[in-house]
Amino acid sequence: MSASATHTEPVRCHKCRRPLRRPTPDGYGPKCRRKVRRTGRCAATPYPQWQITKAIELLEMGALIPLRANRVFLAVSDDGSEVYRTAASGQCNCPAGLRSIACYHAAAAHLVAAA
């Protein structure tokens, strides 16, 4: 055995923190991904359908990274040049969120927190 052998931590689901057998681009396991998509199809969300569609796309690209216990997230912008801090309560520091307009970053955080 060589001294340079290292132990690597398993890749974990961003939502439930369970170890994943195979890493995924969005960072979620199959059960959590199903829960998030099911929540996106539910009509109980306070966001328009186009924002839900963009939020699901954001989640599928893996551009929503949890910071604190699935309540505060980092969200990447459309072009990938900016990173915004968003919360499941609907607050976001993107240009729309600063004008008190509901944005799809907050919709994605809401979907993950509700699932």
C-alpha positions in Angstrom: 0.0 0.0 0.0 1.3 3.4 -0.8 1.0 6.3 1.5 -0.5 8.4 -1.2 -3.8 6.4 -1.3 -6.6 8.8 -0.3 -10.2 8.1 0.9 -12.8 10.1 -1.0 -16.2 11.0 0.4 -19.2 9.8 -1.4 -21.2 12.2 -3.5 -24.4 13.1 -1.6 -27.9 14.4 -2.6 -28.2 18.1 -2.1 -31.7 17.7 -0.5 -31.6 14.6 1.7 -27.8 14.2 2.0 -28.0 10.4 1.2 -25.0 9.0 -0.7 -25.5 8.7 -4.4 -24.4 5.7 -6.4 -23.8 7.8 -9.4 -23.2 11.5 -9.5 -25.9 13.5 -11.3 -25.6 16.9 -13.0 -28.3 18.4 -10.8 -27.0 16.9 -7.5 -30.2 15.2 -6.5 -31.0 11.6 -6.0 -33.9 9.9 -7.9 -36.4 10.1 -5.1 -35.7 13.8 -4.3 -35.8 14.6 -8.1 -39.2 13.0 -8.3 -40.5 15.0 -5.3 -39.3 18.3 -6.8 -40.9 17.6 -10.2 -44.1 16.5 -8.5 -44.2 19.7 -6.5 -43.6 21.7 -9.8 -46.7 20.1 -11.3 -48.8 21.0 -8.3 -51.0 24.0 -8.7 -50.5 25.2 -5.2 -47.4 27.2 -6.0 -47.7 31.0 -6.0 -45.6 31.3 -9.2 -46.8 31.5 -12.9 -46.2 28.4 -15.0 -43.4 29.9 -17.0 -41.4 30.6 -13.8 -42.0 27.0 -12.7 -40.7 25.8 -16.0 -37.6 27.9 -15.7 -37.1 26.8 -12.1 -37.2 23.2 -13.1 -34.7 23.9 -15.8 -32.5 25.6 -13.3 -32.7 22.5 -11.0 -32.0 20.1 -13.9 -28.8 22.0 -14.8 -27.7 21.8 -11.2 -27.5 25.6 -10.9 -29.2 25.8 -7.4 -26.8 25.0 -4.6 -28.1 24.7 -1.0 -26.2 26.7 1.6 -28.2 26.2 4.8 -30.6 23.3 5.5 -32.5 23.7 2.2 -33.6 27.2 3.2 -30.9 29.4 1.6 -29.5 28.7 -1.9 -27.0 30.0 -4.4 -28.6 30.3 -7.9 -26.7 30.8 -11.1 -28.1 33.3 -13.6 -29.2 32.4 -17.2 -25.9 33.3 -18.8 -23.8 31.9 -16.0 -22.1 35.2 -15.2 -23.8 36.0 -11.9 -24.6 34.1 -8.7 -27.5 35.1 -6.6 -28.5 34.3 -3.1 -32.1 33.2 -2.7 -34.3 31.8 -0.1 -37.3 29.5 0.0 -39.4 32.3 1.4 -39.3 34.1 -1.9 -36.4 36.6 -1.3 -33.6 36.9 -3.9 -30.9 39.4 -4.6 -31.2 39.2 -8.4 -32.4 42.4 -10.1 -36.1 41.2 -10.2 -35.9 40.1 -6.5 -34.5 43.5 -5.5 -37.5 45.2 -7.1 -39.8 42.9 -5.0 -40.9 40.9 -8.1 -41.1 37.1 -7.7 -38.3 35.5 -9.7 -37.7 32.0 -10.9 -34.7 31.6 -8.6 -37.0 31.9 -5.6 -39.5 29.6 -7.4 -36.7 26.9 -7.6 -35.9 27.4 -3.9 -39.6 27.1 -3.1 -39.9 23.9 -5.1 -36.9 22.3 -3.3 -38.0 23.4 0.1 -41.6 22.2 -0.5 -40.6 18.7 -1.8 
